[in-house]
PDB file of N, CA and C in Angstrom:
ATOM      1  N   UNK Y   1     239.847  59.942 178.223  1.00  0.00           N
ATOM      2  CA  UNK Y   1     240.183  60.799 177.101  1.00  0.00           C
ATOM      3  C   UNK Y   1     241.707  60.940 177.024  1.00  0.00           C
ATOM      4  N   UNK Y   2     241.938  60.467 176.185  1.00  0.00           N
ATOM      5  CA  UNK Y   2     244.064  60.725 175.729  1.00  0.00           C
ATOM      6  C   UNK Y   2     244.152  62.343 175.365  1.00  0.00           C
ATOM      7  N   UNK Y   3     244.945  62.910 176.088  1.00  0.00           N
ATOM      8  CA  UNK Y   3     245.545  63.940 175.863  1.00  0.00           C
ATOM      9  C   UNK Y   3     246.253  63.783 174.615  1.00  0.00           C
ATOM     10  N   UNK Y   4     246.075  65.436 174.035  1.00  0.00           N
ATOM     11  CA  UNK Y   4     246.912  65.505 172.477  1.00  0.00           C
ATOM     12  C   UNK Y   4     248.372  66.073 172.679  1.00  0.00           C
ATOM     13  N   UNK Y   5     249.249  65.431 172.083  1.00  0.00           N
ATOM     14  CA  UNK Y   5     250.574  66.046 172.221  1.00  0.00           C
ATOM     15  C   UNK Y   5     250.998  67.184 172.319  1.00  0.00           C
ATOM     16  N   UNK Y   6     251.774  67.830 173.276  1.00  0.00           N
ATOM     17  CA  UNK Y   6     252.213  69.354 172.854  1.00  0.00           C
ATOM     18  C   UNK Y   6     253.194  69.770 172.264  1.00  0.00           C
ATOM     19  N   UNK Y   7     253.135  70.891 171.485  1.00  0.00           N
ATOM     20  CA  UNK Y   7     254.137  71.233 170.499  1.00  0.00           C
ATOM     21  C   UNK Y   7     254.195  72.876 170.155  1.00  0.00           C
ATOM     22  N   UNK Y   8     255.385  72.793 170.393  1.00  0.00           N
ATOM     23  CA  UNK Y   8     255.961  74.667 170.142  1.00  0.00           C
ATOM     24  C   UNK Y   8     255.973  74.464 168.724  1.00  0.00           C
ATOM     25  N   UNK Y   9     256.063  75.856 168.281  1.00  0.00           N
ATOM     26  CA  UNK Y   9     256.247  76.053 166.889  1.00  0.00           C
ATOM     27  C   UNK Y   9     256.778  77.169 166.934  1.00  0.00           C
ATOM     28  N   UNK Y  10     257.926  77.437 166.170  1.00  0.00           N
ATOM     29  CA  UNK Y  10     258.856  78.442 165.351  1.00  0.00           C
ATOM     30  C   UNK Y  10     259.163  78.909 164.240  1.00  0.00           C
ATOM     31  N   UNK Y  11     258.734  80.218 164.270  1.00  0.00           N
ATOM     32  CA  UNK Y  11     258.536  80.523 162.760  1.00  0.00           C
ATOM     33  C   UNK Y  11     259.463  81.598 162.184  1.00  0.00           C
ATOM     34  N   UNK Y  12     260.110  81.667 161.072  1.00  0.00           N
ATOM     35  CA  UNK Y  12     260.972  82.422 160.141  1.00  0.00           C
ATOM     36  C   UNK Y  12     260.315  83.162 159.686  1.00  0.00           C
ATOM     37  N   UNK Y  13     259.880  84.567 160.511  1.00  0.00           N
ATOM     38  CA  UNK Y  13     259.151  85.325 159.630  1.00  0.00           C
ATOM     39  C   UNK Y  13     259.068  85.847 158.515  1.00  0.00           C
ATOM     40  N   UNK Y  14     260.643  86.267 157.707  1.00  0.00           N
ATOM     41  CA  UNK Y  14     260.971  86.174 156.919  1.00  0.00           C
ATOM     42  C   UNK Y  14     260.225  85.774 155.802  1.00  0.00           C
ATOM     43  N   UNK Y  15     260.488  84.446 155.638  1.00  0.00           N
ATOM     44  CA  UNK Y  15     259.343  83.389 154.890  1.00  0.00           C
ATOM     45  C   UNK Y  15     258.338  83.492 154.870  1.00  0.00           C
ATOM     46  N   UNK Y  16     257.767  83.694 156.290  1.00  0.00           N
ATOM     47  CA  UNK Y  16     256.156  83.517 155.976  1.00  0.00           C
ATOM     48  C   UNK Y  16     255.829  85.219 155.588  1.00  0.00           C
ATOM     49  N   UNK Y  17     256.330  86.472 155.443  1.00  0.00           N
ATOM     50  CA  UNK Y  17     256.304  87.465 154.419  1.00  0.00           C
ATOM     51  C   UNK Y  17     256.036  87.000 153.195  1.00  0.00           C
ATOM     52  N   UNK Y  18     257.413  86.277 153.164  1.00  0.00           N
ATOM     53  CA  UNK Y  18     257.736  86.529 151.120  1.00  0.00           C
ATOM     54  C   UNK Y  18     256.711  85.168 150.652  1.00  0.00           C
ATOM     55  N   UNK Y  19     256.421  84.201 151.900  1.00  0.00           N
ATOM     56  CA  UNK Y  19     255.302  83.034 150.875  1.00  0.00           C
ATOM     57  C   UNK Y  19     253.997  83.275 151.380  1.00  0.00           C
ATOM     58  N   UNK Y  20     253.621  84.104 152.200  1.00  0.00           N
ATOM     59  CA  UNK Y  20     252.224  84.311 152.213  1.00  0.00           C
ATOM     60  C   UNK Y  20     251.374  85.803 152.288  1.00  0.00           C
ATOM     61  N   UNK Y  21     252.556  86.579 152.639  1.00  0.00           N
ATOM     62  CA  UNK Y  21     251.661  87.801 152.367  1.00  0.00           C
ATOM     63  C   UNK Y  21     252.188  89.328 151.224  1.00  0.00           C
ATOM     64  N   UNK Y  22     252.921  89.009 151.121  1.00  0.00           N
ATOM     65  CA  UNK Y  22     253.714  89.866 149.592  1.00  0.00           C
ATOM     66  C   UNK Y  22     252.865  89.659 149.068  1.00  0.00           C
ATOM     67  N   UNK Y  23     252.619  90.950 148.213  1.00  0.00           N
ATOM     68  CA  UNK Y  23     251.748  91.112 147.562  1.00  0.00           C
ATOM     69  C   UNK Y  23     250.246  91.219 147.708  1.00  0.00           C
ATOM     70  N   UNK Y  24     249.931  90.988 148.873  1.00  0.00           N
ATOM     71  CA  UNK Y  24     248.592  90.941 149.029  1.00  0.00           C
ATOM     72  C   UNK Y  24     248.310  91.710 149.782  1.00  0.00           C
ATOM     73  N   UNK Y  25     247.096  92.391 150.273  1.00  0.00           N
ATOM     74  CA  UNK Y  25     246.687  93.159 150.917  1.00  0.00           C
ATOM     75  C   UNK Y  25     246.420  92.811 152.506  1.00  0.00           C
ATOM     76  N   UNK Y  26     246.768  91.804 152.981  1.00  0.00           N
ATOM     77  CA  UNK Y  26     247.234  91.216 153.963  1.00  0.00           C
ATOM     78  C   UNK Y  26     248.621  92.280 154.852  1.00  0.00           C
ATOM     79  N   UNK Y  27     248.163  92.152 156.207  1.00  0.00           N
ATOM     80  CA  UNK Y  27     249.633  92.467 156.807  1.00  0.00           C
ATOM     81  C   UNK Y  27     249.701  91.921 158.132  1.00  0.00           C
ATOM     82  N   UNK Y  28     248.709  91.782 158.773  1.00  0.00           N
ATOM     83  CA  UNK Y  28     248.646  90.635 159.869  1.00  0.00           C
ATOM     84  C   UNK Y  28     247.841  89.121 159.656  1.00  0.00           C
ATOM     85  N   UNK Y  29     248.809  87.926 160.555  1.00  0.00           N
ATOM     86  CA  UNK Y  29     248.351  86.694 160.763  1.00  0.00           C
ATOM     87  C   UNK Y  29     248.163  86.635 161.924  1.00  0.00           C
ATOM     88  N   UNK Y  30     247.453  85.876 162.035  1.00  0.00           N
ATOM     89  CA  UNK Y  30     247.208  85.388 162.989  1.00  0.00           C
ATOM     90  C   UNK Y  30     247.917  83.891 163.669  1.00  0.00           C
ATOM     91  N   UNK Y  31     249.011  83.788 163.743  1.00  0.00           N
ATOM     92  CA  UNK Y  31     250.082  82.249 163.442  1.00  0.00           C
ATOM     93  C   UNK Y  31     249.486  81.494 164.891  1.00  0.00           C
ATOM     94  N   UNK Y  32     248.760  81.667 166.195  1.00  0.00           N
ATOM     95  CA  UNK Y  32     248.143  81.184 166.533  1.00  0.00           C
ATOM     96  C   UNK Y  32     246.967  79.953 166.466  1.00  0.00           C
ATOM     97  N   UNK Y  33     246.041  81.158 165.434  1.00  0.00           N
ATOM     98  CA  UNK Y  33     244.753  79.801 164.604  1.00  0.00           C
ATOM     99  C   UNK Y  33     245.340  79.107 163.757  1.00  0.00           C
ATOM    100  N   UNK Y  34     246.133  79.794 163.246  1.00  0.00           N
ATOM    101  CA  UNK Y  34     247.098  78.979 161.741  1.00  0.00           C
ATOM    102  C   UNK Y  34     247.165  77.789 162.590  1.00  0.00           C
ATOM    103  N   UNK Y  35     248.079  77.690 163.051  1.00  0.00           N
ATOM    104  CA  UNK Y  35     248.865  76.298 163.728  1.00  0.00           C
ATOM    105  C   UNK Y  35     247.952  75.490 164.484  1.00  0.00           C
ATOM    106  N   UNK Y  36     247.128  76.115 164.825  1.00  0.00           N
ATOM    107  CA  UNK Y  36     245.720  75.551 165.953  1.00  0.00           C
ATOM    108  C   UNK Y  36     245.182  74.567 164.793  1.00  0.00           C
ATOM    109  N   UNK Y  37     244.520  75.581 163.759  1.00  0.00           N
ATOM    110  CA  UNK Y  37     243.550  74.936 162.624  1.00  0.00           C
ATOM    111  C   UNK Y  37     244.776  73.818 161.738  1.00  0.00           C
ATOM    112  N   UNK Y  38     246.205  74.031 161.464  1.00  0.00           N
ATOM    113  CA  UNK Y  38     246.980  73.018 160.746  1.00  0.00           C
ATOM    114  C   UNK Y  38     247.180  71.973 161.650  1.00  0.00           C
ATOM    115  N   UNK Y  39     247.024  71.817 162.829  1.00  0.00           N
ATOM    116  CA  UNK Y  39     247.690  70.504 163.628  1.00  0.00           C
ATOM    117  C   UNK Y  39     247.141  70.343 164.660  1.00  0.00           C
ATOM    118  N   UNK Y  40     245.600  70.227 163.899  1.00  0.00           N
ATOM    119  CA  UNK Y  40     244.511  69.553 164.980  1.00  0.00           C
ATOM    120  C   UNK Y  40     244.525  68.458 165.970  1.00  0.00           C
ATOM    121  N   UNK Y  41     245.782  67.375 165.806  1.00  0.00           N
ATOM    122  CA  UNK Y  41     246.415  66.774 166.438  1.00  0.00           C
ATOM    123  C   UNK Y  41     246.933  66.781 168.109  1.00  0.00           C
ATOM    124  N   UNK Y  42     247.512  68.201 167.949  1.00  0.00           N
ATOM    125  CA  UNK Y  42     248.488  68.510 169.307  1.00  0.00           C
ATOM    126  C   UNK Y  42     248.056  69.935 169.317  1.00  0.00           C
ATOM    127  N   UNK Y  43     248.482  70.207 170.606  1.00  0.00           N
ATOM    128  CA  UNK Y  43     248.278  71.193 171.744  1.00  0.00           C
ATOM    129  C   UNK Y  43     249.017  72.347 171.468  1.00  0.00           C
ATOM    130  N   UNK Y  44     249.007  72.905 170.317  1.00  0.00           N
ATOM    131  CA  UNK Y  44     249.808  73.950 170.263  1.00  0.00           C
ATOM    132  C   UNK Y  44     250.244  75.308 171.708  1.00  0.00           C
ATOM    133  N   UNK Y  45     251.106  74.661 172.291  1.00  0.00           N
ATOM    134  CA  UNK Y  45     251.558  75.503 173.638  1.00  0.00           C
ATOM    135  C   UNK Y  45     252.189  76.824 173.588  1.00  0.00           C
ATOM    136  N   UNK Y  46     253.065  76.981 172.670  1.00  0.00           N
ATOM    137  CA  UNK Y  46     253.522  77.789 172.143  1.00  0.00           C
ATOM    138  C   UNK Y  46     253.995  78.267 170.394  1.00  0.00           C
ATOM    139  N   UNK Y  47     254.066  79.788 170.412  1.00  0.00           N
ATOM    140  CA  UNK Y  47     254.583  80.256 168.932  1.00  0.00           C
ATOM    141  C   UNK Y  47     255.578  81.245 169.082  1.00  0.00           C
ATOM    142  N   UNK Y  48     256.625  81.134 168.532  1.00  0.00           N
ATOM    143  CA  UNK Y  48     257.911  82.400 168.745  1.00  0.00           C
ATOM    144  C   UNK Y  48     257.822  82.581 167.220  1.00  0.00           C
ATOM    145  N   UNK Y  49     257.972  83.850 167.150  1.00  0.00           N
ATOM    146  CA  UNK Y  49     258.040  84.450 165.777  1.00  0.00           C
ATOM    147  C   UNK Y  49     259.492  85.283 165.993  1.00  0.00           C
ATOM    148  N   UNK Y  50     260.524  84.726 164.816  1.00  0.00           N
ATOM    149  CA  UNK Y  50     261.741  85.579 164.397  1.00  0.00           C
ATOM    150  C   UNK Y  50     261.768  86.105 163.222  1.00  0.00           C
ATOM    151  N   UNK Y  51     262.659  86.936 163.725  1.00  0.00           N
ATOM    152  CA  UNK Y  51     263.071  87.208 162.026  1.00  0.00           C
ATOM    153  C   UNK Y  51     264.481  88.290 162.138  1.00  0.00           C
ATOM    154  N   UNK Y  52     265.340  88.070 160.461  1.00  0.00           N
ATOM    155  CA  UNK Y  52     266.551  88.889 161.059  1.00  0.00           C
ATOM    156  C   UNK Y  52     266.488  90.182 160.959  1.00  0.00           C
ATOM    157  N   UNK Y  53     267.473  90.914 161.532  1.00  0.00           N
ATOM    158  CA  UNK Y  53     267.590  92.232 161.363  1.00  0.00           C
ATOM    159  C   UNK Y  53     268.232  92.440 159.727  1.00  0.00           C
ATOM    160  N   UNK Y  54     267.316  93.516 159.129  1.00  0.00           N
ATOM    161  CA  UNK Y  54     267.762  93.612 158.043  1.00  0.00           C
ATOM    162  C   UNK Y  54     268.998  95.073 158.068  1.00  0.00           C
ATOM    163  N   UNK Y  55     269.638  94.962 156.840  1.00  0.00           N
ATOM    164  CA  UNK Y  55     270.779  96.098 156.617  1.00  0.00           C
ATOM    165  C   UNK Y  55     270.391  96.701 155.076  1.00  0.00           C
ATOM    166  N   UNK Y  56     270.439  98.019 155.036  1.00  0.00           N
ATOM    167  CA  UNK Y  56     269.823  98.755 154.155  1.00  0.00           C
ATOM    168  C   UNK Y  56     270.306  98.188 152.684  1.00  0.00           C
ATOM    169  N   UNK Y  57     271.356  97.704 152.699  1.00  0.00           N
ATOM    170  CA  UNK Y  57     271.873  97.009 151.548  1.00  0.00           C
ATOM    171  C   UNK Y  57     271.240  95.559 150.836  1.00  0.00           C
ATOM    172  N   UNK Y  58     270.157  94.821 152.276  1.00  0.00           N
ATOM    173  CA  UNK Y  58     269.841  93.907 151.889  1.00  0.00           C
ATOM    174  C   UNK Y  58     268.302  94.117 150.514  1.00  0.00           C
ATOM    175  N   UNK Y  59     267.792  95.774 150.335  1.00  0.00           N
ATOM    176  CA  UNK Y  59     267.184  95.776 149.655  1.00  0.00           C
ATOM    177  C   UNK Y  59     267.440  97.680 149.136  1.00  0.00           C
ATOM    178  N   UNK Y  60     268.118  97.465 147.595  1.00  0.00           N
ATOM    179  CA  UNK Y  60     268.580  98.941 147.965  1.00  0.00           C
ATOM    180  C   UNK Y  60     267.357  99.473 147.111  1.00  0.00           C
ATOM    181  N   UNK Y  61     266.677  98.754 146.759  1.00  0.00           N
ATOM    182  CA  UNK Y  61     265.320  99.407 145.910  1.00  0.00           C
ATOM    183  C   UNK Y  61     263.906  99.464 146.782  1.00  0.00           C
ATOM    184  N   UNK Y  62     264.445  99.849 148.368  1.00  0.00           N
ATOM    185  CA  UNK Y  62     263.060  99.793 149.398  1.00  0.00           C
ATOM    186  C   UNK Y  62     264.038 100.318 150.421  1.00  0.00           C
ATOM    187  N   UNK Y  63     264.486 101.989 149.784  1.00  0.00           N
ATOM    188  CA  UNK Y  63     265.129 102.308 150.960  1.00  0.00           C
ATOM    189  C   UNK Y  63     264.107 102.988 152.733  1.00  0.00           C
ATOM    190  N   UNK Y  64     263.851 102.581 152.762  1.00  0.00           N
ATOM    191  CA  UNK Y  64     262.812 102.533 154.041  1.00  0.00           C
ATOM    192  C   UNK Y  64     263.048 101.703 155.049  1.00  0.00           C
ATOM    193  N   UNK Y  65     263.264 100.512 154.453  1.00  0.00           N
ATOM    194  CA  UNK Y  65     262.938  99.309 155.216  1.00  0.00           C
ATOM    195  C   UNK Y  65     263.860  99.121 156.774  1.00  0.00           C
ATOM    196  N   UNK Y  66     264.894  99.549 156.281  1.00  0.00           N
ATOM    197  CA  UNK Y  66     265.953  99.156 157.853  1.00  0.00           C
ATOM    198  C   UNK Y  66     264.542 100.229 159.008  1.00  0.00           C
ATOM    199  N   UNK Y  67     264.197 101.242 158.924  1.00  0.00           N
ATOM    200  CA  UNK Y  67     263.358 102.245 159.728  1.00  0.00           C
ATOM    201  C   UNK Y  67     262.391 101.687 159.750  1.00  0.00           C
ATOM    202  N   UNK Y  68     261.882 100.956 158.885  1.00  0.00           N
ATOM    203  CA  UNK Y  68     259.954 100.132 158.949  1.00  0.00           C
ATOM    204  C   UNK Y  68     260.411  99.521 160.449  1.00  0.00           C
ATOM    205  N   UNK Y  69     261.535  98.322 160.318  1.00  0.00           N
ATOM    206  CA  UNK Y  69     261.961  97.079 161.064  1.00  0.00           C
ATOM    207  C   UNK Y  69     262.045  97.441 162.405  1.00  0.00           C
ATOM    208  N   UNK Y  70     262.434  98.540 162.747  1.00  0.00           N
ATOM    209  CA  UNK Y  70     262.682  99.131 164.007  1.00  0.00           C
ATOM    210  C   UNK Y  70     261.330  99.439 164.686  1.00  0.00           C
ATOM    211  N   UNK Y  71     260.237  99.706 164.051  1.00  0.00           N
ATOM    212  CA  UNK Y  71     258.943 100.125 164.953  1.00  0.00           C
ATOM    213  C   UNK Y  71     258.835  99.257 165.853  1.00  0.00           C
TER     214      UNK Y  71
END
């Protein structure tokens, strides 16, 4: 049996907010199965999830948000 390749994956959380769960009633993924079920291929070994620190200016019509980011 050939072993399947292994492969980290890194994700811009950022992005995967504003292209998959904005707007929807969604607020957790699961980026584990995601990547498991997209790249049936290889061995998904690892997942690091980033994202930047935001500054209250980066959205002045959601003044909340710098305090959400911190939980």
């Amino acid at each position: 049996m050939t072993e399947r390749p292994q492969m980290n994956v890194y994700v811009d959380g950022f992005n995967v907010y504003n292209g998959l769960l904005r707007g929807t009633d969604y607020r957790w993924l699961n980026l584990v199965a995601l990547f498991d079920g997209l790249f049936l291929g290889y061995d998904v070994r690892l997942v690091r999830y980033f994202t930047a620190v935001l500054e209250g200016k980066a959205s002045p019509g959601n003044p909340g948000i710098v305090a959400r980011q911190q939980v």
